[in-house]
Every structure is written in structure tokens, then in C-alpha cells.
Coordinates of C-alpha atoms in Angstrom, one line a residue:
M1 CA 12.1 1.6 24.2
H2 CA 10.6 -1.9 22.9
Y3 CA 8.9 -0.8 19.3
L4 CA 6.1 -2.9 18.3
N5 CA 4.0 -0.3 16.2
H6 CA 5.1 -0.6 12.8
A7 CA 1.6 -0.7 11.7
A8 CA 1.4 3.0 12.5
C9 CA 4.8 4.3 11.6
G10 CA 7.9 2.4 11.1
L11 CA 11.3 3.2 12.6
M12 CA 13.2 5.5 10.2
S13 CA 16.9 4.4 9.9
D14 CA 19.6 7.0 10.6
A15 CA 20.8 7.1 6.7
T16 CA 17.2 8.1 6.3
R17 CA 17.2 10.7 8.7
N18 CA 20.6 12.0 7.4
T19 CA 19.9 12.1 3.9
M20 CA 16.7 14.0 4.9
H21 CA 19.0 16.5 7.1
A22 CA 21.9 17.0 4.4
Y23 CA 19.4 18.1 2.0
M24 CA 17.6 20.7 4.4
C25 CA 21.1 21.9 4.9
Q26 CA 21.9 22.2 1.1
E27 CA 18.1 24.2 0.9
Q28 CA 19.4 26.1 3.8
Q29 CA 22.7 27.2 1.9
M30 CA 21.6 27.7 -1.7
G31 CA 17.6 27.8 -1.5
S32 CA 15.0 25.2 -2.5
Y33 CA 15.1 25.5 -6.0
L34 CA 18.7 25.1 -6.7
A35 CA 19.1 22.3 -4.2
A36 CA 15.9 20.5 -6.0
K37 CA 17.8 20.8 -9.5
Q38 CA 21.0 18.8 -8.2
V39 CA 18.9 16.0 -6.9
H40 CA 16.3 15.6 -9.5
K41 CA 17.9 12.2 -10.7
V42 CA 17.6 10.8 -7.5
I43 CA 14.0 12.2 -7.4
A44 CA 13.2 10.9 -10.5
S45 CA 14.5 7.3 -9.4
V46 CA 11.8 7.1 -6.9
Y47 CA 9.3 6.3 -9.3
Q48 CA 11.3 3.7 -11.0
K49 CA 11.9 1.7 -7.3
I50 CA 8.1 2.1 -6.6
A51 CA 7.3 0.7 -10.2
Q52 CA 9.9 -2.0 -9.7
A53 CA 8.4 -3.1 -6.1
I54 CA 4.9 -3.6 -7.3
H55 CA 5.5 -4.6 -10.8
A56 CA 4.4 -1.6 -12.7
R57 CA 5.4 1.1 -14.8
P58 CA 7.1 4.5 -13.7
E59 CA 4.6 6.7 -15.3
D60 CA 2.1 5.0 -13.6
I61 CA 3.2 5.8 -10.2
A62 CA 2.1 9.2 -8.5
L63 CA 4.0 10.3 -5.1
T64 CA 1.6 11.8 -2.4
Q65 CA 1.7 13.0 0.9
G66 CA 0.4 9.4 2.4
N67 CA -2.0 7.1 1.9
S68 CA -5.0 8.5 2.3
D69 CA -3.7 11.7 0.4
G70 CA -3.5 9.5 -2.7
W71 CA -6.6 7.3 -2.1
G72 CA -8.7 10.5 -1.7
R73 CA -6.8 12.0 -4.7
I74 CA -8.3 8.9 -6.7
I75 CA -11.7 9.0 -5.6
S76 CA -12.1 12.7 -5.9
S77 CA -10.6 12.7 -9.5
M78 CA -13.6 10.5 -10.8
D79 CA -16.9 11.7 -12.0
W80 CA -19.8 11.2 -9.7
R81 CA -22.1 14.1 -10.7
Q82 CA -24.6 11.1 -12.0
G83 CA -24.2 9.3 -8.8
G84 CA -23.2 5.8 -8.8
R85 CA -22.4 2.7 -6.6
I86 CA -19.7 1.8 -4.6
L87 CA -18.9 -1.8 -3.1
V88 CA -16.8 -2.2 -0.1
A89 CA -15.6 -4.6 2.3
R90 CA -16.7 -4.5 5.9
N91 CA -12.9 -3.9 7.3
E92 CA -12.3 -0.8 5.2
W93 CA -10.7 2.1 6.7
G94 CA -13.0 4.4 8.6
G95 CA -10.9 7.5 6.9
N96 CA -12.1 6.0 3.4
L97 CA -15.8 5.2 4.5
G98 CA -15.8 9.3 5.5
V99 CA -14.9 9.9 2.0
L100 CA -17.3 7.6 0.7
M101 CA -20.1 9.1 2.9
Q102 CA -19.1 12.6 1.6
L103 CA -19.8 11.0 -2.2
R104 CA -23.3 9.8 -0.8
A105 CA -24.3 12.9 0.7
Q106 CA -23.2 15.1 -2.3
Y107 CA -23.9 13.1 -5.1
G108 CA -26.2 10.6 -4.2
V109 CA -23.6 7.2 -4.5
R110 CA -25.1 4.0 -3.2
I111 CA -22.4 2.6 -1.0
E112 CA -23.1 -0.9 -0.4
E113 CA -21.2 -3.6 1.9
M114 CA -19.8 -6.6 0.5
P115 CA -21.4 -9.4 2.3
C116 CA -18.4 -11.6 4.2
N117 CA -17.9 -14.3 6.9
A118 CA -17.4 -13.6 10.6
D119 CA -13.9 -12.6 10.2
G120 CA -14.8 -9.5 7.6
L121 CA -13.3 -12.2 4.4
V122 CA -15.3 -11.3 1.3
D123 CA -17.6 -13.5 0.5
I124 CA -16.5 -14.2 -3.6
D125 CA -20.0 -15.6 -4.5
A126 CA -21.8 -13.2 -2.9
L127 CA -19.9 -10.4 -4.6
D128 CA -20.0 -12.3 -7.9
R129 CA -23.9 -11.7 -7.8
L130 CA -23.3 -8.0 -6.9
L131 CA -21.1 -7.2 -9.8
Q132 CA -24.0 -8.4 -12.1
T133 CA -25.7 -5.1 -11.1
P134 CA -23.8 -2.3 -12.9
T135 CA -21.0 -1.1 -10.4
S136 CA -18.8 2.1 -10.5
L137 CA -16.1 1.1 -8.5
V138 CA -15.0 -1.6 -5.8
V139 CA -12.9 -0.3 -2.7
L140 CA -10.7 -2.8 -0.7
T141 CA -8.5 -2.6 1.8
W142 CA -6.4 -5.5 1.5
F143 CA -4.6 -6.1 5.1
S144 CA -6.9 -5.1 7.7
S145 CA -5.6 -2.1 10.4
N146 CA -7.6 -4.1 13.5
S147 CA -6.9 -7.8 12.6
P148 CA -4.3 -9.8 11.0
L149 CA -7.2 -10.6 8.3
I150 CA -5.9 -10.7 4.7
Q151 CA -8.5 -10.0 2.0
P152 CA -8.3 -12.2 -1.0
A153 CA -7.4 -9.4 -3.1
Q154 CA -6.3 -11.5 -6.7
T155 CA -9.4 -13.3 -6.3
I156 CA -11.5 -10.0 -6.4
G157 CA -9.4 -8.5 -8.8
A158 CA -10.3 -11.1 -11.3
L159 CA -13.5 -10.7 -10.6
C160 CA -14.0 -7.1 -11.0
A161 CA -11.9 -7.7 -14.4
Q162 CA -14.4 -9.9 -15.8
Y163 CA -17.0 -7.5 -15.2
R164 CA -14.7 -4.4 -16.4
T165 CA -15.4 -2.9 -12.9
P166 CA -12.4 -0.6 -11.4
L167 CA -10.9 -1.9 -8.5
L168 CA -9.0 0.6 -5.7
I169 CA -7.1 -0.9 -3.2
D170 CA -5.7 0.4 0.0
A171 CA -2.5 -1.5 0.4
A172 CA -1.4 0.9 3.6
Q173 CA -0.8 -2.5 5.5
A174 CA 0.4 -4.3 2.6
M175 CA 3.2 -2.5 1.0
G176 CA 6.6 -3.3 2.8
Q177 CA 5.8 -6.3 4.4
W178 CA 4.3 -8.3 1.4
H179 CA 4.8 -8.9 -2.1
I180 CA 2.9 -6.6 -4.4
D181 CA 2.0 -7.3 -7.8
V182 CA -0.5 -4.9 -9.9
Q183 CA -0.4 -7.0 -12.7
A184 CA -1.4 -10.3 -10.4
L185 CA -4.2 -8.1 -8.6
Q186 CA -5.5 -6.7 -11.9
C187 CA -6.3 -3.9 -9.9
T188 CA -7.4 -0.4 -11.7
A189 CA -5.9 1.4 -8.9
L190 CA -3.4 1.0 -5.7
T191 CA -2.6 3.4 -2.9
A192 CA 0.3 2.8 -0.1
P193 CA 2.0 5.1 2.6
G194 CA 5.9 5.4 3.0
R195 CA 5.7 5.8 6.8
K196 CA 4.4 2.3 7.9
W197 CA 6.3 -1.1 7.1
L198 CA 8.5 0.7 4.9
R199 CA 10.1 2.6 7.3
G200 CA 10.1 6.0 5.0
P201 CA 9.2 9.2 6.8
R202 CA 5.8 10.2 7.5
G203 CA 4.0 12.7 4.7
T204 CA 5.0 10.5 1.6
G205 CA 3.2 7.7 0.0
F206 CA 2.4 6.8 -3.8
A207 CA -0.6 6.0 -5.7
Y208 CA -0.5 3.3 -8.9
V209 CA -3.1 4.2 -11.3
H210 CA -3.4 1.7 -14.6
P211 CA -3.1 3.5 -17.9
D212 CA -6.5 2.6 -19.4
F213 CA -8.3 3.8 -16.0
L214 CA -5.8 7.2 -16.3
P215 CA -8.1 9.1 -18.7
S216 CA -11.2 8.7 -16.9
L217 CA -9.5 10.6 -13.7
H218 CA -9.8 14.9 -14.0
P219 CA -8.5 16.2 -10.3
L220 CA -9.6 19.6 -9.4
G221 CA -6.4 20.1 -8.3
A222 CA -4.3 21.3 -10.5
D223 CA -1.2 23.6 -11.3
H224 CA 1.5 24.5 -14.1
F225 CA 3.1 20.7 -13.8
S226 CA -0.3 18.5 -13.7
R227 CA -2.0 20.4 -16.1
P228 CA 0.3 22.6 -18.1
W229 CA -0.2 25.7 -20.1
Q230 CA -0.6 24.8 -24.1
T231 CA -1.6 27.9 -26.4
D232 CA -3.8 30.7 -25.6
S233 CA -6.3 29.4 -23.5
T234 CA -5.5 25.8 -23.5
W235 CA -4.5 23.8 -20.5
V236 CA -4.1 19.9 -20.8
H237 CA -3.6 17.7 -18.4
R238 CA -0.7 15.2 -18.3
T239 CA -1.2 11.8 -19.5
D240 CA 0.9 10.0 -17.0
A241 CA 0.0 9.3 -13.5
K242 CA 1.7 12.4 -12.1
K243 CA -1.3 14.4 -13.2
L244 CA -2.5 13.6 -9.7
E245 CA 0.2 15.2 -8.4
L246 CA 1.0 19.1 -7.7
S247 CA 4.5 21.1 -8.0
E248 CA 5.0 21.7 -4.6
S249 CA 6.5 19.2 -2.6
S250 CA 8.8 17.9 0.0
I251 CA 12.1 17.1 -1.5
A252 CA 13.7 16.3 1.8
L253 CA 10.8 13.5 2.2
R254 CA 11.1 11.9 -1.2
L255 CA 14.6 11.6 -0.8
G256 CA 13.7 9.7 2.6
L257 CA 11.6 7.8 1.0
S258 CA 14.2 6.7 -1.5
Q259 CA 16.5 5.8 0.7
A260 CA 14.1 3.7 2.6
F261 CA 13.1 1.9 -0.4
D262 CA 17.2 1.2 -0.9
E263 CA 17.1 0.0 2.8
W264 CA 14.2 -2.6 2.0
N265 CA 15.6 -3.8 -1.6
A266 CA 18.8 -4.4 0.5
A267 CA 17.1 -6.4 3.2
G268 CA 15.2 -8.6 0.6
A269 CA 11.2 -8.1 0.2
A270 CA 10.8 -12.0 0.6
K271 CA 13.1 -12.2 3.8
V272 CA 11.3 -9.2 5.2
Q273 CA 8.0 -10.8 4.8
E274 CA 9.5 -14.1 6.2
Q275 CA 10.9 -12.6 9.4
I276 CA 7.8 -10.6 9.9
Q277 CA 5.5 -13.8 9.3
E278 CA 8.0 -15.4 12.1
R279 CA 7.9 -12.8 14.3
A280 CA 3.9 -12.5 14.5
T281 CA 3.2 -15.8 14.3
W282 CA 5.5 -16.6 17.5
L283 CA 3.7 -13.6 19.5
R284 CA 0.6 -14.6 19.0
E285 CA 1.7 -18.0 20.2
R286 CA 2.5 -16.5 23.5
L287 CA -0.2 -13.9 23.8
Q288 CA -2.5 -16.8 23.7
T289 CA -1.2 -18.7 26.7
L290 CA -2.1 -15.6 29.0
P291 CA -5.1 -15.3 30.8
A292 CA -8.1 -13.0 29.9
V293 CA -6.7 -12.4 26.7
K294 CA -8.5 -13.4 23.2
V295 CA -6.1 -13.1 20.4
H296 CA -7.7 -12.5 16.8
I297 CA -6.8 -15.5 14.5
P298 CA -9.0 -15.3 11.3
Q299 CA -9.4 -19.0 9.4
R300 CA -7.1 -17.9 6.8
E301 CA -3.6 -19.5 5.3
H302 CA -1.8 -16.6 5.7
L303 CA -1.9 -13.7 8.3
S304 CA -0.5 -10.4 8.1
G305 CA 2.3 -9.2 10.5
I306 CA -0.3 -7.3 12.7
V307 CA -0.9 -9.3 16.0
T308 CA -4.4 -8.1 17.8
L309 CA -6.2 -8.8 21.1
E310 CA -8.7 -8.2 23.3
C311 CA -8.9 -8.6 26.9
V312 CA -12.1 -9.1 29.2
S313 CA -10.6 -8.7 32.7
H314 CA -9.1 -5.0 32.0
S315 CA -10.0 -2.2 30.0
H316 CA -7.9 -1.5 27.1
E317 CA -6.9 2.2 28.1
H318 CA -5.4 0.7 31.0
I319 CA -3.4 -2.2 29.6
H320 CA -2.0 0.3 26.8
T321 CA -1.2 2.8 29.5
S322 CA 0.6 0.1 31.3
L323 CA 2.6 -1.3 28.5
Q324 CA 3.7 2.5 27.8
R325 CA 5.0 3.1 31.4
Q326 CA 7.0 -0.2 30.7
G327 CA 8.6 0.8 27.7
I328 CA 6.4 -0.6 24.9
E329 CA 4.8 1.3 22.0
A330 CA 2.0 -0.7 21.1
A331 CA -1.3 0.5 19.4
L332 CA -5.0 1.3 21.0
C333 CA -7.2 1.0 17.9
P334 CA -10.5 2.5 18.1
A335 CA -13.4 1.5 16.6
A336 CA -13.6 4.5 14.3
F337 CA -10.1 3.3 12.6
T338 CA -12.6 0.6 11.1
P339 CA -16.1 1.1 11.9
W340 CA -18.1 -1.4 10.1
D341 CA -16.0 -4.3 11.2
M342 CA -15.9 -2.9 15.3
Q343 CA -19.4 -2.9 15.4
A344 CA -20.1 -6.1 13.8
R345 CA -17.7 -7.8 16.3
Q346 CA -19.2 -5.4 19.2
L347 CA -15.4 -4.3 20.1
H348 CA -14.7 -0.7 21.1
S349 CA -11.3 -1.2 20.5
V350 CA -8.5 -3.7 20.0
L351 CA -4.9 -3.8 21.2
R352 CA -2.2 -3.9 18.6
F353 CA 1.2 -5.1 18.0
S354 CA 3.3 -4.9 15.1
P355 CA 6.9 -6.2 14.8
S356 CA 8.9 -5.6 12.0
Y357 CA 11.7 -8.0 10.3
D358 CA 14.4 -7.0 12.6
T359 CA 12.5 -6.6 15.7
S360 CA 14.6 -7.9 18.4
W361 CA 13.8 -11.5 20.2
D362 CA 14.4 -9.6 23.3
S363 CA 11.7 -6.9 22.8
M364 CA 9.1 -9.8 21.7
A365 CA 9.4 -11.7 24.9
F366 CA 9.8 -8.8 26.8
C367 CA 6.1 -7.5 25.6
V368 CA 4.7 -11.1 26.5
D369 CA 6.1 -10.6 30.0
A370 CA 5.0 -6.7 30.2
L371 CA 1.3 -8.0 29.2
Q372 CA 1.4 -10.4 31.5
R373 CA 2.3 -8.1 34.2
A374 CA -0.1 -5.5 33.2
L375 CA -3.2 -8.0 33.4
Q376 CA -2.4 -8.6 37.1
P377 CA -4.9 -7.5 39.8

């Protein structure tokens, strides 16, 4: 198989798989609680590895079951009983929009789209004007999932800090392929999964929460780990980001995430970013030469490792099926993934290719040739 779908789910290494399998064998032999005790230091180190990767403190990190899980925990832990106002970029992930629409229906929260240019890039001057009116939260999908667009998160973060407005960044497509510094971003919170560019197991992820924002979060879902009993009838939330967690979790998956972080660090974050960029640029340049294909290239200095296109001569479903038959794993992204952006661009779907830093050049060339064959009458 020629795998170009790391934006959906990266390929785990043998070492990551073997780490999880070995632990599951331990659970089988001695039970999950004793097995967990034996690896507690490794699990504790996962928080340190994540914190180091994004320039945060370990106590500001919560482990989650994925990006949507972490994002939803933060949003649902905020107090919306009096309503509020949330500003959203056009390229926001569809799942996140679903949560925001629920807030609007349940609490009357106002959901407003931030003005942008034709590519979906947030208009900073317009955002400045919007923030002059009291705003409860700005949410930003930093890297689009349906195009190589990268939003100016650092500029937006500085603006939100100026107006003392919380900023929640969805870094699902950034973590593992781009340098992340939460201090430079000045974000209030940030979430990411382990399964994409980090190539960790599905069902893993993390949430970063700034310590000044943490006291305002009151998760309803709590147990003896996140909100332990004190005395008599008193329960108090933890004072670190683990207040977003529950005691029940998959230790095997967390060990897999730890191994994936080790491999990512060993490869070198800067090298990974450079190699992904090089492959994505090469692929865009080659795909642009094919007939009846429009490759999406936002007018930005930097683009992500995602390569998307639309075809005017064949249905995207036909092309995707043809590629699968030829042994290529790519993605067919429907409008529901990013509904606001897809509707604005009048697209019902896009074809997406996402090579990793070690995707072979032979696979890249085969992909171009296979797409050319799929486009034949």
C-alpha cells in the first residue's frame, strides 16, 4: 500500500504496536491495576514529553481520548448558563461546530463567524473590531483539514491577549508536523490527538490549559481522581489540568503514545517539519500538471503538509475508488468535515493527500501516476 493519509491517521511503528501488546500481556497475567503500577513512571513521563514539545508545564497537560474529546471537555467545562458570545473561523472543524450549535440551542450562546478572505484566512483587522465588543471565547482550527491553509494563530493569540479574551486552539493537524509553542501563541487552551502526524494510537490525545484559565473550568464529569473527596461531604477539583481527566483510561494506549513521542523526538521535530513540507510542495507541483485538476494553494508564505484538490472531469468518489484499487490510501473529505468553508467555496468534497516525513518518493511518484490513470476517460 502507498499510504498518503497521515492527516487522518498516521501509521504506527512496530515499536509502538509492540509496546502496547507487551503491556496487554502483562494485564492478562497480573490484572490491570498491578500492571499499571509497574509502568506508572512511564505514564507520568508522557505529561513531561507533551509539555516539552509545546513549551508548557506538565501540570498544565491533561491526557484525553482524542482531539474532539479534549476540545469538548474544555468547552463543556465553561459556564454558559448566562449565554455568551463565541467567535469562530470559517475553516472550523465540523465536529466542533456541532458542539457550538448545541451551546446556542441550549444556552442561547451567540456563534459568530470571523470575517476572512477567499481562502478562509481570518481578517485580523476585522477581528480587532469584533473583539472590541465583549467576547466569551475565540475558537480557532489552526491548520485546516480540507486545505493547506494555516491560520495566523500567533497574531490572533496576541490580539486575544490584548482584549483578555480566551483563545481555544484546535491543533489537530499541527501537532506532529509543526512547531508548537503555547507561550508564543498566547492561547488559553490547545488540544491535539496522538493518532495523526505523531503516529500514535487512535484513542489518545491531550489538552493544554493555561493555569490562569483552569479555575474557570468546572467539568461535570468527575470522579475520585479529578474531584477527590476531602472531608465529610466535601469534594474539591484538582488544581492541575488533570481535573479534566477521569480515573478510567487505557494504559496500553498511553504507553503507545509515549513511544510515538519518543520516535518523533528521535526523528527531530525540525527535520520532520522540513521533510513533510518538502514532500507536500513536490506533490502540489506535480499534481498541478495534470489535466482537469485544481490544486488548492492558498496565498500564504507557509502551507501545511496537507494537499487537496478538486477534479472537474470526474466525480471525487470515482477518483477515490480508483486510487484505492491501485493501492493508494488517500482521503475523500466531505462537506460535513468543514461545512462553513466548503459551502463558501461551493465544494461538496475534496480529495486529500497527506504524506509523512518518511513517505517514500516512489510512493509519491506512484500517487501522481495513479491519479493520472484515474483521470483517463
